[in-house]
GROMACS .gro file of C-alpha atoms in nm:
model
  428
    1UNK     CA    1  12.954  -9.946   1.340
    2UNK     CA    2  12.825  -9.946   0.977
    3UNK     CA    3  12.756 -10.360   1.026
    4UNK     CA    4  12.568 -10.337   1.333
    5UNK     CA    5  12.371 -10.082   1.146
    6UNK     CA    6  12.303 -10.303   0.875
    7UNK     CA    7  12.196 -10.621   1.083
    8UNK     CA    8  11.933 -10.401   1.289
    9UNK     CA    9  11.816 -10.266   1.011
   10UNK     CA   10  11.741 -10.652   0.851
   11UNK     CA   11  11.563 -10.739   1.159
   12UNK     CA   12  11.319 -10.465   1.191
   13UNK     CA   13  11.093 -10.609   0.813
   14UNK     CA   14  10.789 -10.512   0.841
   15UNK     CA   15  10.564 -10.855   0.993
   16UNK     CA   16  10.323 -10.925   0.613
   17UNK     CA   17  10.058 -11.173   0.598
   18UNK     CA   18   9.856 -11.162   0.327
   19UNK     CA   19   9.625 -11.487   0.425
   20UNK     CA   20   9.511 -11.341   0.726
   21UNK     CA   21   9.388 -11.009   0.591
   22UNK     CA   22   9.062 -11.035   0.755
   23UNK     CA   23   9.145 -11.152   1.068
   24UNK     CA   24   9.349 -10.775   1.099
   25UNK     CA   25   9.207 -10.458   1.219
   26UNK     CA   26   9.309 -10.170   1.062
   27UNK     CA   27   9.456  -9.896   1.265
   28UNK     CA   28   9.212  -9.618   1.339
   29UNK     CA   29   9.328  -9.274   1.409
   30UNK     CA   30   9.048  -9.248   1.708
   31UNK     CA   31   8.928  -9.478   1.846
   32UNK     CA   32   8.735  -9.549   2.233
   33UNK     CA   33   8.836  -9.806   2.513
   34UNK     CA   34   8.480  -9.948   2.439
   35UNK     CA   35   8.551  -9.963   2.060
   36UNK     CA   36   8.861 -10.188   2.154
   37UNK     CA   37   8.710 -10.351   2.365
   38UNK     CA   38   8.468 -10.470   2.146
   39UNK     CA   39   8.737 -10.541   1.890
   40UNK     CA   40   8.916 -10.802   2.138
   41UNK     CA   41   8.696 -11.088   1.908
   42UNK     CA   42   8.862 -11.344   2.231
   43UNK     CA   43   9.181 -11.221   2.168
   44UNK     CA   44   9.413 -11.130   2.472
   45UNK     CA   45   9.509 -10.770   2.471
   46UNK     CA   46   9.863 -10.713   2.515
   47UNK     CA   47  10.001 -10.337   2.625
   48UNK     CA   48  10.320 -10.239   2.512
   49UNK     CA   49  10.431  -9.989   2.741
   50UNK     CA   50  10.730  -9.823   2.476
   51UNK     CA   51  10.813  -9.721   2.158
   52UNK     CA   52  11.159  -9.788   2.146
   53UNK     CA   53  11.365 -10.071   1.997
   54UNK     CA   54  11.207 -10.349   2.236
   55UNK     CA   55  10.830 -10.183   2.231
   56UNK     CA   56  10.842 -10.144   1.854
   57UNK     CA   57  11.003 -10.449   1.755
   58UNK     CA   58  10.765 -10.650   1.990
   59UNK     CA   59  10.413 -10.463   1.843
   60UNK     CA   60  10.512 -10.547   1.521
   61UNK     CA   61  10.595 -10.890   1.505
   62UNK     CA   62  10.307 -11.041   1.728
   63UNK     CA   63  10.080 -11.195   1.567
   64UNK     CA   64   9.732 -11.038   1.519
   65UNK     CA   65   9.488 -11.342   1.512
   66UNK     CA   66   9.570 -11.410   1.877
   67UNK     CA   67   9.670 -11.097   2.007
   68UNK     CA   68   9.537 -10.719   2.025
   69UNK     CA   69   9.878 -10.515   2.072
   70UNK     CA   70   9.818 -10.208   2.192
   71UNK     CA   71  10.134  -9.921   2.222
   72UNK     CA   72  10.106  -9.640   2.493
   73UNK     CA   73  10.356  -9.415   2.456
   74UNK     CA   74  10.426  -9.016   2.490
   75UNK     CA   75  10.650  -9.045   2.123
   76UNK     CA   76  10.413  -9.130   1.809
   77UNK     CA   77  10.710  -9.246   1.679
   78UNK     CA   78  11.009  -9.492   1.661
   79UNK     CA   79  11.331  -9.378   1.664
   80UNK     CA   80  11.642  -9.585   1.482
   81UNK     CA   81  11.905  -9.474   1.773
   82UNK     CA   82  12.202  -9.594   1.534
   83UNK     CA   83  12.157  -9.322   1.249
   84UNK     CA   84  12.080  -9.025   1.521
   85UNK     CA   85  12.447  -8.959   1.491
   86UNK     CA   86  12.441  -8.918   1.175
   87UNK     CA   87  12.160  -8.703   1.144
   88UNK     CA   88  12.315  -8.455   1.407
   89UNK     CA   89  12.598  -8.380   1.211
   90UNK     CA   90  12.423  -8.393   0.871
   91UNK     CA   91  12.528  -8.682   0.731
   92UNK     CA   92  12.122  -8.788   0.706
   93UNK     CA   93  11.783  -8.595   0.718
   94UNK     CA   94  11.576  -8.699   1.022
   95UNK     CA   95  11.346  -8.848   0.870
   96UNK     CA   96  11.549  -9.125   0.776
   97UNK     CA   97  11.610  -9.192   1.132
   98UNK     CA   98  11.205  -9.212   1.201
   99UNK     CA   99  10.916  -9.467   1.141
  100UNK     CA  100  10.592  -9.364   1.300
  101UNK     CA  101  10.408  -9.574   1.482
  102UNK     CA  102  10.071  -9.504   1.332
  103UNK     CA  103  10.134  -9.645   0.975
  104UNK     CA  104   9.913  -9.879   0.750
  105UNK     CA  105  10.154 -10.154   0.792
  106UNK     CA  106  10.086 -10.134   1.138
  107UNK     CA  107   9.837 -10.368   1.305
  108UNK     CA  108   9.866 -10.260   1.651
  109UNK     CA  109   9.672  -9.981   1.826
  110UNK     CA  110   9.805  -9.682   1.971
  111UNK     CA  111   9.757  -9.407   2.253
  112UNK     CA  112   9.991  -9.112   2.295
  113UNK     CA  113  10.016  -9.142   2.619
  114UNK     CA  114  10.212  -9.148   2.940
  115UNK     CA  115  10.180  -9.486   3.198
  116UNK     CA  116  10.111  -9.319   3.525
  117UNK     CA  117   9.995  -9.636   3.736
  118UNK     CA  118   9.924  -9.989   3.723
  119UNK     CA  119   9.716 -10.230   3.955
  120UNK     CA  120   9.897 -10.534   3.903
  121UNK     CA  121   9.620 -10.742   4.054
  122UNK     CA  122   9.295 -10.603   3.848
  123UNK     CA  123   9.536 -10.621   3.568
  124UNK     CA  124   9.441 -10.212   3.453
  125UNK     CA  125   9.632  -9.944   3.394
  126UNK     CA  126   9.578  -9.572   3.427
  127UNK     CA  127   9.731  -9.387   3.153
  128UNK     CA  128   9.803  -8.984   3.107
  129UNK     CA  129   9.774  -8.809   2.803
  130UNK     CA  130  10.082  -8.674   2.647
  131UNK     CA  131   9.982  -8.522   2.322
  132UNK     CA  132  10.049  -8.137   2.424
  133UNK     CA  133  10.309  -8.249   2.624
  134UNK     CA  134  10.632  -8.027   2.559
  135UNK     CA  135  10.901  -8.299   2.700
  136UNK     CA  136  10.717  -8.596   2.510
  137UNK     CA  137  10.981  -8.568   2.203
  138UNK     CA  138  11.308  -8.477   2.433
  139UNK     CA  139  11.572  -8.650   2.641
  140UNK     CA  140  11.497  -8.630   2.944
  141UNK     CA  141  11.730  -8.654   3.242
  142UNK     CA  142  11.679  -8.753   3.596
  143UNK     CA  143  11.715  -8.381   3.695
  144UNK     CA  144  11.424  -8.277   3.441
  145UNK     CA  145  11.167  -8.546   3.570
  146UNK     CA  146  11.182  -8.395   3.881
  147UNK     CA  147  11.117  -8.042   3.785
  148UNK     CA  148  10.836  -8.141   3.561
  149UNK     CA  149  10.512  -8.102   3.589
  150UNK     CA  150  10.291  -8.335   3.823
  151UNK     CA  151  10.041  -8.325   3.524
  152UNK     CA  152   9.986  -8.256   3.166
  153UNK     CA  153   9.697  -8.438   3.025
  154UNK     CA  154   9.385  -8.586   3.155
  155UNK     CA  155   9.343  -8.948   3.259
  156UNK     CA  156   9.208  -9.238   3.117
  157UNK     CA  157   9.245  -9.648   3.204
  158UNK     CA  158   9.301  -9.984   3.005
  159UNK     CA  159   9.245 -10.305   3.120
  160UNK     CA  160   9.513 -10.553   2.976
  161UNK     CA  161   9.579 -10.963   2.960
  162UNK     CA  162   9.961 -10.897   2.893
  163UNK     CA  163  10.203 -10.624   2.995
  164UNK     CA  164  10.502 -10.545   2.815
  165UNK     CA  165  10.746 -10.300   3.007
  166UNK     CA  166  10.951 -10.113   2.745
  167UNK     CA  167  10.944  -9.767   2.861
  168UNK     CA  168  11.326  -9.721   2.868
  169UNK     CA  169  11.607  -9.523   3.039
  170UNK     CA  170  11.642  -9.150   3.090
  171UNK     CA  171  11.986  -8.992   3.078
  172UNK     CA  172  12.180  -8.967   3.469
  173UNK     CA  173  12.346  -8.645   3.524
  174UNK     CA  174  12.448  -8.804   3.880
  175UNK     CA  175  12.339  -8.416   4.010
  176UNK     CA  176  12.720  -8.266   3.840
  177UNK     CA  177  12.673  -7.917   3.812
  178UNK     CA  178  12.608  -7.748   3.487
  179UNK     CA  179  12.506  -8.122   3.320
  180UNK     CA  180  12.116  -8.089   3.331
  181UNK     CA  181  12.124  -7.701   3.213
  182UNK     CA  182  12.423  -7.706   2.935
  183UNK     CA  183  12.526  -8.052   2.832
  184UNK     CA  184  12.394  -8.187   2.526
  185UNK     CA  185  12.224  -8.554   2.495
  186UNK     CA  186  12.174  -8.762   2.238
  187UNK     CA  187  11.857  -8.994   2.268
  188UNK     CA  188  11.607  -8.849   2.024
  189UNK     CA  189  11.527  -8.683   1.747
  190UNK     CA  190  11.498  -8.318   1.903
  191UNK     CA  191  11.820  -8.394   2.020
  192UNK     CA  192  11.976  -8.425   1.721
  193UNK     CA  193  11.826  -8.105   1.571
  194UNK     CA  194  11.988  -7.944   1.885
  195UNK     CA  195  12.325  -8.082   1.813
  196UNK     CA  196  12.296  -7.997   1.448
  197UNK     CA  197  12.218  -7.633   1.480
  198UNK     CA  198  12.509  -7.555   1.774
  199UNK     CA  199  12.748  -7.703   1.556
  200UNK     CA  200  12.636  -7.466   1.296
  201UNK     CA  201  12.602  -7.161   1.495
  202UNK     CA  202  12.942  -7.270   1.684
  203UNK     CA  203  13.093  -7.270   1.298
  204UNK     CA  204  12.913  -6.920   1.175
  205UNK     CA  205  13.035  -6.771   1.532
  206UNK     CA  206  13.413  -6.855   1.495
  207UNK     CA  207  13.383  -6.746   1.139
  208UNK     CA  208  13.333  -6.392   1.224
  209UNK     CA  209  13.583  -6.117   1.182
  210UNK     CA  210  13.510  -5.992   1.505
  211UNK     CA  211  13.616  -6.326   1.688
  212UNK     CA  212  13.967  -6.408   1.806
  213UNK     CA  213  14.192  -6.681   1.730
  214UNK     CA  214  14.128  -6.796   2.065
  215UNK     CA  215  13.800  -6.811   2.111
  216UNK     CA  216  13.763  -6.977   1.769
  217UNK     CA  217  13.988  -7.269   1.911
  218UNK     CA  218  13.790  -7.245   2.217
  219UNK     CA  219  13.418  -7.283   2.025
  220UNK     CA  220  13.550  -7.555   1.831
  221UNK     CA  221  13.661  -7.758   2.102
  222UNK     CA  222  13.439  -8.053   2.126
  223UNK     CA  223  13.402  -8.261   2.445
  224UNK     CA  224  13.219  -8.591   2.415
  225UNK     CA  225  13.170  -8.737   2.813
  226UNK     CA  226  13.077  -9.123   2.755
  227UNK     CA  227  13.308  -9.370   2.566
  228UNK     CA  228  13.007  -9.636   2.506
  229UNK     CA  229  12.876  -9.651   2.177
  230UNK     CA  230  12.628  -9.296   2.153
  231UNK     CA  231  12.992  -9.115   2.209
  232UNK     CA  232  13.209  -9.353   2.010
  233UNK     CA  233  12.970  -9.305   1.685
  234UNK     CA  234  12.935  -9.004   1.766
  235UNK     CA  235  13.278  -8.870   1.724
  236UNK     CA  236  13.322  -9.062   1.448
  237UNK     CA  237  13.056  -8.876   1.247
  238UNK     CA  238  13.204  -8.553   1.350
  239UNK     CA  239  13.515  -8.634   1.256
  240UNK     CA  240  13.399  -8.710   0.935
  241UNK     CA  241  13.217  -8.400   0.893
  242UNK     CA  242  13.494  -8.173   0.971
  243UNK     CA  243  13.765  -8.366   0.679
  244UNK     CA  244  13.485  -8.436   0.422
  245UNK     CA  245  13.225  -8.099   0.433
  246UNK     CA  246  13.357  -7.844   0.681
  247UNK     CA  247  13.703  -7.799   0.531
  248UNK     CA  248  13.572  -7.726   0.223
  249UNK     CA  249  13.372  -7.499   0.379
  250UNK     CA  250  13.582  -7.349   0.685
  251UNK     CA  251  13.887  -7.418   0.543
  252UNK     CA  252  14.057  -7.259   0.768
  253UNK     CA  253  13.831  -7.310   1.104
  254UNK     CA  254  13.810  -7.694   1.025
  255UNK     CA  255  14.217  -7.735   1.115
  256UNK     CA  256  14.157  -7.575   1.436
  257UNK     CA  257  13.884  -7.795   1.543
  258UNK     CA  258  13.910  -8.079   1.813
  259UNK     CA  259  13.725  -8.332   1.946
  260UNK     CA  260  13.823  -8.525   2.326
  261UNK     CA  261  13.653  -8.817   2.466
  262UNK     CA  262  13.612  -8.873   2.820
  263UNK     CA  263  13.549  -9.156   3.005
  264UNK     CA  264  13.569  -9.263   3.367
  265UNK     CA  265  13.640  -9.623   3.247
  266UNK     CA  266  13.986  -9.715   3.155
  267UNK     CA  267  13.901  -9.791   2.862
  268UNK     CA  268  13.585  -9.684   2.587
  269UNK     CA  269  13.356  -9.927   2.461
  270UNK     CA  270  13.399 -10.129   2.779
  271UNK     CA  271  13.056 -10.356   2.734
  272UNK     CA  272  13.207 -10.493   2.427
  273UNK     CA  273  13.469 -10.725   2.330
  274UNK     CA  274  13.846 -10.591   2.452
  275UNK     CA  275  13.957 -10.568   2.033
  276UNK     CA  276  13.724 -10.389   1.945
  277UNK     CA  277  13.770 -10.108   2.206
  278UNK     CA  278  14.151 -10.128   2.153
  279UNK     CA  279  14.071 -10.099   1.735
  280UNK     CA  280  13.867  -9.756   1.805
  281UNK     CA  281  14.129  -9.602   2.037
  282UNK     CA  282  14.386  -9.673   1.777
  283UNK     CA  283  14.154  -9.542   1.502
  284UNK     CA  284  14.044  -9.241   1.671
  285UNK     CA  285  14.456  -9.184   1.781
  286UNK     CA  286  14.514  -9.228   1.441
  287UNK     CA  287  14.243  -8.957   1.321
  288UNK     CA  288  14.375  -8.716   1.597
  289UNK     CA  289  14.075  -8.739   1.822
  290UNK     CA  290  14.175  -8.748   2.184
  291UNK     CA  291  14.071  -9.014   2.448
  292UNK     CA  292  14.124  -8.939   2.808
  293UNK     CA  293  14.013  -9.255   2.998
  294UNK     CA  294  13.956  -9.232   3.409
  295UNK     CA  295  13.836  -8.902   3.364
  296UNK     CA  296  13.556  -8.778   3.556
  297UNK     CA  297  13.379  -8.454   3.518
  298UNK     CA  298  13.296  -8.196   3.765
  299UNK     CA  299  13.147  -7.893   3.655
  300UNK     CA  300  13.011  -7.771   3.334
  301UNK     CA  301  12.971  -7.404   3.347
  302UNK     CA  302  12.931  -7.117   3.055
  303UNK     CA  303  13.234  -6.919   2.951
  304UNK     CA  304  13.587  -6.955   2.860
  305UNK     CA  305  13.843  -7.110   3.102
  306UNK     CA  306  13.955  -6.889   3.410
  307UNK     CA  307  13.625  -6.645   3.350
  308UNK     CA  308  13.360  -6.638   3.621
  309UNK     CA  309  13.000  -6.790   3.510
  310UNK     CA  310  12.885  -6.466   3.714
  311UNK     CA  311  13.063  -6.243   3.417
  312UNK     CA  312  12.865  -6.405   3.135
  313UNK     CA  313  12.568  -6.140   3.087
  314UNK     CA  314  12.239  -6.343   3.066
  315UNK     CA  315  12.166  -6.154   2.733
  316UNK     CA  316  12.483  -6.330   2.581
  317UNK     CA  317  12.337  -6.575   2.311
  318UNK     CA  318  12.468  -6.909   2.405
  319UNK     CA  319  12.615  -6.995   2.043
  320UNK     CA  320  12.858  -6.704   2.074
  321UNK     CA  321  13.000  -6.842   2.426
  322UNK     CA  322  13.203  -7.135   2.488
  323UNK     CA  323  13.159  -7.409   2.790
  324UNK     CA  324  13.401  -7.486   3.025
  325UNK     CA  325  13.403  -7.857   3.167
  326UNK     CA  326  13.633  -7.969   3.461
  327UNK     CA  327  13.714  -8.269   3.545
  328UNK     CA  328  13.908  -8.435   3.855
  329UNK     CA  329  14.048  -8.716   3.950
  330UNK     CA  330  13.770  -8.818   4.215
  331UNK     CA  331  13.440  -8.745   4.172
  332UNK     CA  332  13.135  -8.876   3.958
  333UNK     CA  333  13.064  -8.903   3.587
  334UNK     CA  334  12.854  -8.634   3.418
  335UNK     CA  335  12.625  -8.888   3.202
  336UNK     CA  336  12.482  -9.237   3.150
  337UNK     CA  337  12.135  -9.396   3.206
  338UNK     CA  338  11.895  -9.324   3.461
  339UNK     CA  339  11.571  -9.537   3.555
  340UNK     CA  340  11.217  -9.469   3.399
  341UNK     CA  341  11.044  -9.278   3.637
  342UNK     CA  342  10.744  -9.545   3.554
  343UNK     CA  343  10.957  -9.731   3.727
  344UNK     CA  344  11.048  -9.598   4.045
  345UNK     CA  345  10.659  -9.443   4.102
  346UNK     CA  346  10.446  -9.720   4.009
  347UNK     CA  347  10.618 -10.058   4.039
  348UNK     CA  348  10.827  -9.962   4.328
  349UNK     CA  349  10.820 -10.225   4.616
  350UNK     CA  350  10.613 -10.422   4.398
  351UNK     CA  351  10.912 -10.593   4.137
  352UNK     CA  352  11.263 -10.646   4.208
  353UNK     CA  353  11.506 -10.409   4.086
  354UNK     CA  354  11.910 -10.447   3.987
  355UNK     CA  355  12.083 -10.285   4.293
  356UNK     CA  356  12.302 -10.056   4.071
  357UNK     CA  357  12.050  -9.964   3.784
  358UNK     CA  358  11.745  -9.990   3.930
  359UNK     CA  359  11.625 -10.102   3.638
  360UNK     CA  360  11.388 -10.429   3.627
  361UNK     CA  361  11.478 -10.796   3.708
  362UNK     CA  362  11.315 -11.061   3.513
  363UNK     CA  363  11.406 -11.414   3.466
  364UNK     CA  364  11.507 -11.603   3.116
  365UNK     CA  365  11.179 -11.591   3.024
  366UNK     CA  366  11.149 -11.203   3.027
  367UNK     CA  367  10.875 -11.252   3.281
  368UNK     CA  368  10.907 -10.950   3.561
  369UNK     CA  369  11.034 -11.075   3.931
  370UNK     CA  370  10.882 -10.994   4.191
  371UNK     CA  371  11.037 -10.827   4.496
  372UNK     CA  372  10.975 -11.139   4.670
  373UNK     CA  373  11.135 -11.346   4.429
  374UNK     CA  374  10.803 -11.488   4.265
  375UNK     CA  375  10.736 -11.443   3.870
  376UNK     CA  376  10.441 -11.230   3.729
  377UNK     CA  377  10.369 -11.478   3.426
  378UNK     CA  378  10.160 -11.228   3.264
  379UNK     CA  379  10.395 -10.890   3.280
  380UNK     CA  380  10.731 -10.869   3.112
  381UNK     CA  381  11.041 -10.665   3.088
  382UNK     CA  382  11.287 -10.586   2.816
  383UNK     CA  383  11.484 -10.319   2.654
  384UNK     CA  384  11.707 -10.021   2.876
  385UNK     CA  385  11.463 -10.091   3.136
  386UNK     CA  386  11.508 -10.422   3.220
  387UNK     CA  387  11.809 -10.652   3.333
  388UNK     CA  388  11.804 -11.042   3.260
  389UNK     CA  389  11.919 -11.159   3.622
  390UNK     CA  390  12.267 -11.323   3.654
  391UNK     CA  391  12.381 -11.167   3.278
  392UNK     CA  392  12.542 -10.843   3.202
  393UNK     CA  393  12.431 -10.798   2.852
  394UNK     CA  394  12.458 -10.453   2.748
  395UNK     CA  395  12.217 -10.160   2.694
  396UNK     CA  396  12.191 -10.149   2.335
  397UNK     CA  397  11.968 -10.150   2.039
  398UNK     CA  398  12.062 -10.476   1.935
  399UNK     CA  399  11.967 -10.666   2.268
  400UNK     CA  400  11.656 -10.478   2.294
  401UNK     CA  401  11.560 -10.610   1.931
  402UNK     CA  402  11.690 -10.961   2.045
  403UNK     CA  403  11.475 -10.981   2.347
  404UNK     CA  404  11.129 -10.844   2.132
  405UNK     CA  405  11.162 -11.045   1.809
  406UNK     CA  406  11.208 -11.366   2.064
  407UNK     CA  407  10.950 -11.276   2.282
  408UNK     CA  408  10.699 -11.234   2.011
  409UNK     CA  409  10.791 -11.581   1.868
  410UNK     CA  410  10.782 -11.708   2.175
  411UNK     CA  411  10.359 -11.593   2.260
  412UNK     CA  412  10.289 -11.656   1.865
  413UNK     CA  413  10.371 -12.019   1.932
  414UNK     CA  414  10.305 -12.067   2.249
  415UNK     CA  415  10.594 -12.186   2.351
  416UNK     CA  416  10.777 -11.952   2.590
  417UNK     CA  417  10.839 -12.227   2.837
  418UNK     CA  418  11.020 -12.445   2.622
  419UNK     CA  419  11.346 -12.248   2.609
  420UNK     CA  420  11.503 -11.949   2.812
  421UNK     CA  421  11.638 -11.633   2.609
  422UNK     CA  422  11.996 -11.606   2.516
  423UNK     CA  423  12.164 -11.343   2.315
  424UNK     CA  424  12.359 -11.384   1.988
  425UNK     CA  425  12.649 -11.127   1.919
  426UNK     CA  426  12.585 -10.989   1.589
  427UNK     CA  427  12.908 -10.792   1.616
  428UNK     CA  428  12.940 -10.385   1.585
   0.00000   0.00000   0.00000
């Protein structure tokens, strides 16, 4: 884990070009349609919709004597998804997991924003604010999107030349009961803040006299659903927090604590190569945390095991009560990735979409497909959202960075019909 680290941090340098200076304008903090509009200077305008791996990546390296990039997105920041597991057990501050997107490195434009609709023909989009925006800096899941608010900001619209579609996944709950209320995700910052303090309050909670040996065993119990790499890492970290920090300073809590992985594969890490899945089931074996492939989970409810959710008084504080997850045998998984509401609202019937993921189909090129089958030459796809047709290359950071650093070389050259993408296996 700590190499593939290392190689996405060496390919996110910051883009420096001291010779063309003047040719650069400097990021204002407010700033009109009509002032950048006037700032185009016969440059084509290209909106990154994202500010993820594939949105950042891409907004930094193009280049900005023939391009005015232009980021719209409700985070004013980028997060580095690798190091969140770190920072929710404590291993980092947050900050280190953070860039923001505003910077004076950065020559690209930006709008806090959230895309609400796009006219594919007049080439304009109409964009929402998202500045007071209370989910714009959590995970949100499929269930949440629904129950959110129609809207939050007022409205404003961009004409573009190029569209970049980086907007990302959202986490899939699949509709299991007791996932979009209890479980906790890990795609942000604020989710790692949220991880950070329950494990700390779970600690405290289990450390107090009035506490039984059973419930201690019980709040220390920690279930990880998802073998991919978010779950994989993420147990690692913990595991590391209990034997290097927490049994110094729970001695006696730290041997009671557990961690279980559960997957509905047969096997964890299954997008990657078969030896290295096989090396982290015999590491984690080895460390005493417990896999339990084909699993799938049912429920997650409040409370111990064999106590009615209807018993748990709604003045309870939620760090002093345990969760109970089932799982069976048939049934469907309780997380995973979920397409961009963007996605599903404003492009729908308009590009074609993966028949399992939804997400969108674009060719080698990263151009978007149409549901006909045509190419938009203009409007591409990449990162969590997207899905090279005929591949099966996973949903990680590192293929999202692949896809933006070539698809900015690609438009700085002019070249981008000269050779289709193809990713390069860094290793984990």
């Amino acid at each position: 884990m700590a190499l593939s680290t290392r190689s996405v941090l060496a390919s996110t340098r910051t883009w420096r070009c001291s010779s063309c200076s003047n040719a650069i304008i400097s990021q204002r903090r407010s700033i009109s349609i009509q002032e950048l509009d006037q700032q185009r200077n016969g440059r084509e305008r290209v909106v990154v919709l994202g500010s993820g791996w594939a949105g950042f990546t891409l907004s930094r390296e193009l280049d900005p004597r023939k391009f005015q990039p232009v980021v719209v997105s409700p985070r004013s920041y980028f997060v580095f998804t690798p190091l969140l597991a770190s920072t929710s057990t404590g291993t980092l501050e947050f900050r280190t997991a953070l860039e923001p997107i505003r910077s004076r490195r950065a020559k690209a434009q930006f709008f806090q924003g959230w895309a609400d609709a796009v006219d594919l023909e007049k080439k304009t989009l109409s964009i929402e604010e998202a500045v007071e925006d209370p989910m714009q800096q959590s995970d949100m899941t499929s269930a949440k999107t629904e129950d959110a608010p129609k809207k939050k900001g007022k409205m404003f619209s961009m004409s573009y030349d190029k569209l970049i579609i980086s907007v990302g996944c959202y986490s899939q709950t699949f509709g299991t009961p007791g996932v979009k209320e209890h479980a906790y995700f890990l795609k942000d910052i604020s989710d790692a803040r949220k991880i950070r303090n329950r494990l700390l309050s779970l600690f405290e909670t289990a450390a107090l006299p009035t506490t039984s040996l059973e419930t201690k065993k019980q709040l220390l119990n920690l279930a990880v659903v998802g073998g991919g790499p978010t779950g994989i890492e993420w147990s690692a970290e913990f595991h590391d927090l209990i034997a290097e920090d927490m049994a110094k300073l729970y001695p006696d809590l730290a041997k009671l604590a557990k961690i279980t992985v559960y997957d509905v594969a047969p096997t964890v890490l299954s997008m990657f190569d078969e030896k290295l899945a096989r090396y982290a089931m015999k590491t984690f074996k080895r460390q005493g945390i417990e896999i339990l492939t084909s699993h799938k989970v049912k429920t997650l409810r409040p409370g111990p095991p064999g106590e009615n959710s209807a018993q748990q008084s709604d003045d309870d504080p939620p760090t002093t009560t345990p969760y109970t997850l089932d799982t069976q045998e048939d049934g469907e998984v309780a997380v995973g990735l979920a397409v961009n509401p963007f996605i599903e609202k404003a492009l729908a019937g308009h590009v074609k979409q993966h028949d399992r993921s939804h997400g969108i189909l674009t060719n080698d090129r990263l151009r978007v497909k149409r549901s006909d089958d045509s190419i938009m030459s203009e409007v591409y796809a990449l990162g969590d959202c997207a899905v090279l047709e005929g591949s099966s290359y996973p949903a990680t950071a590192q293929v999202a960075n692949q896809k933006a650093r070539w698809l900015a070389k690609r438009l700085n050259k002019g070249d981008i019909e000269a050779k289709g993408f193809t990713y390069k296996d860094l290793g984990e």
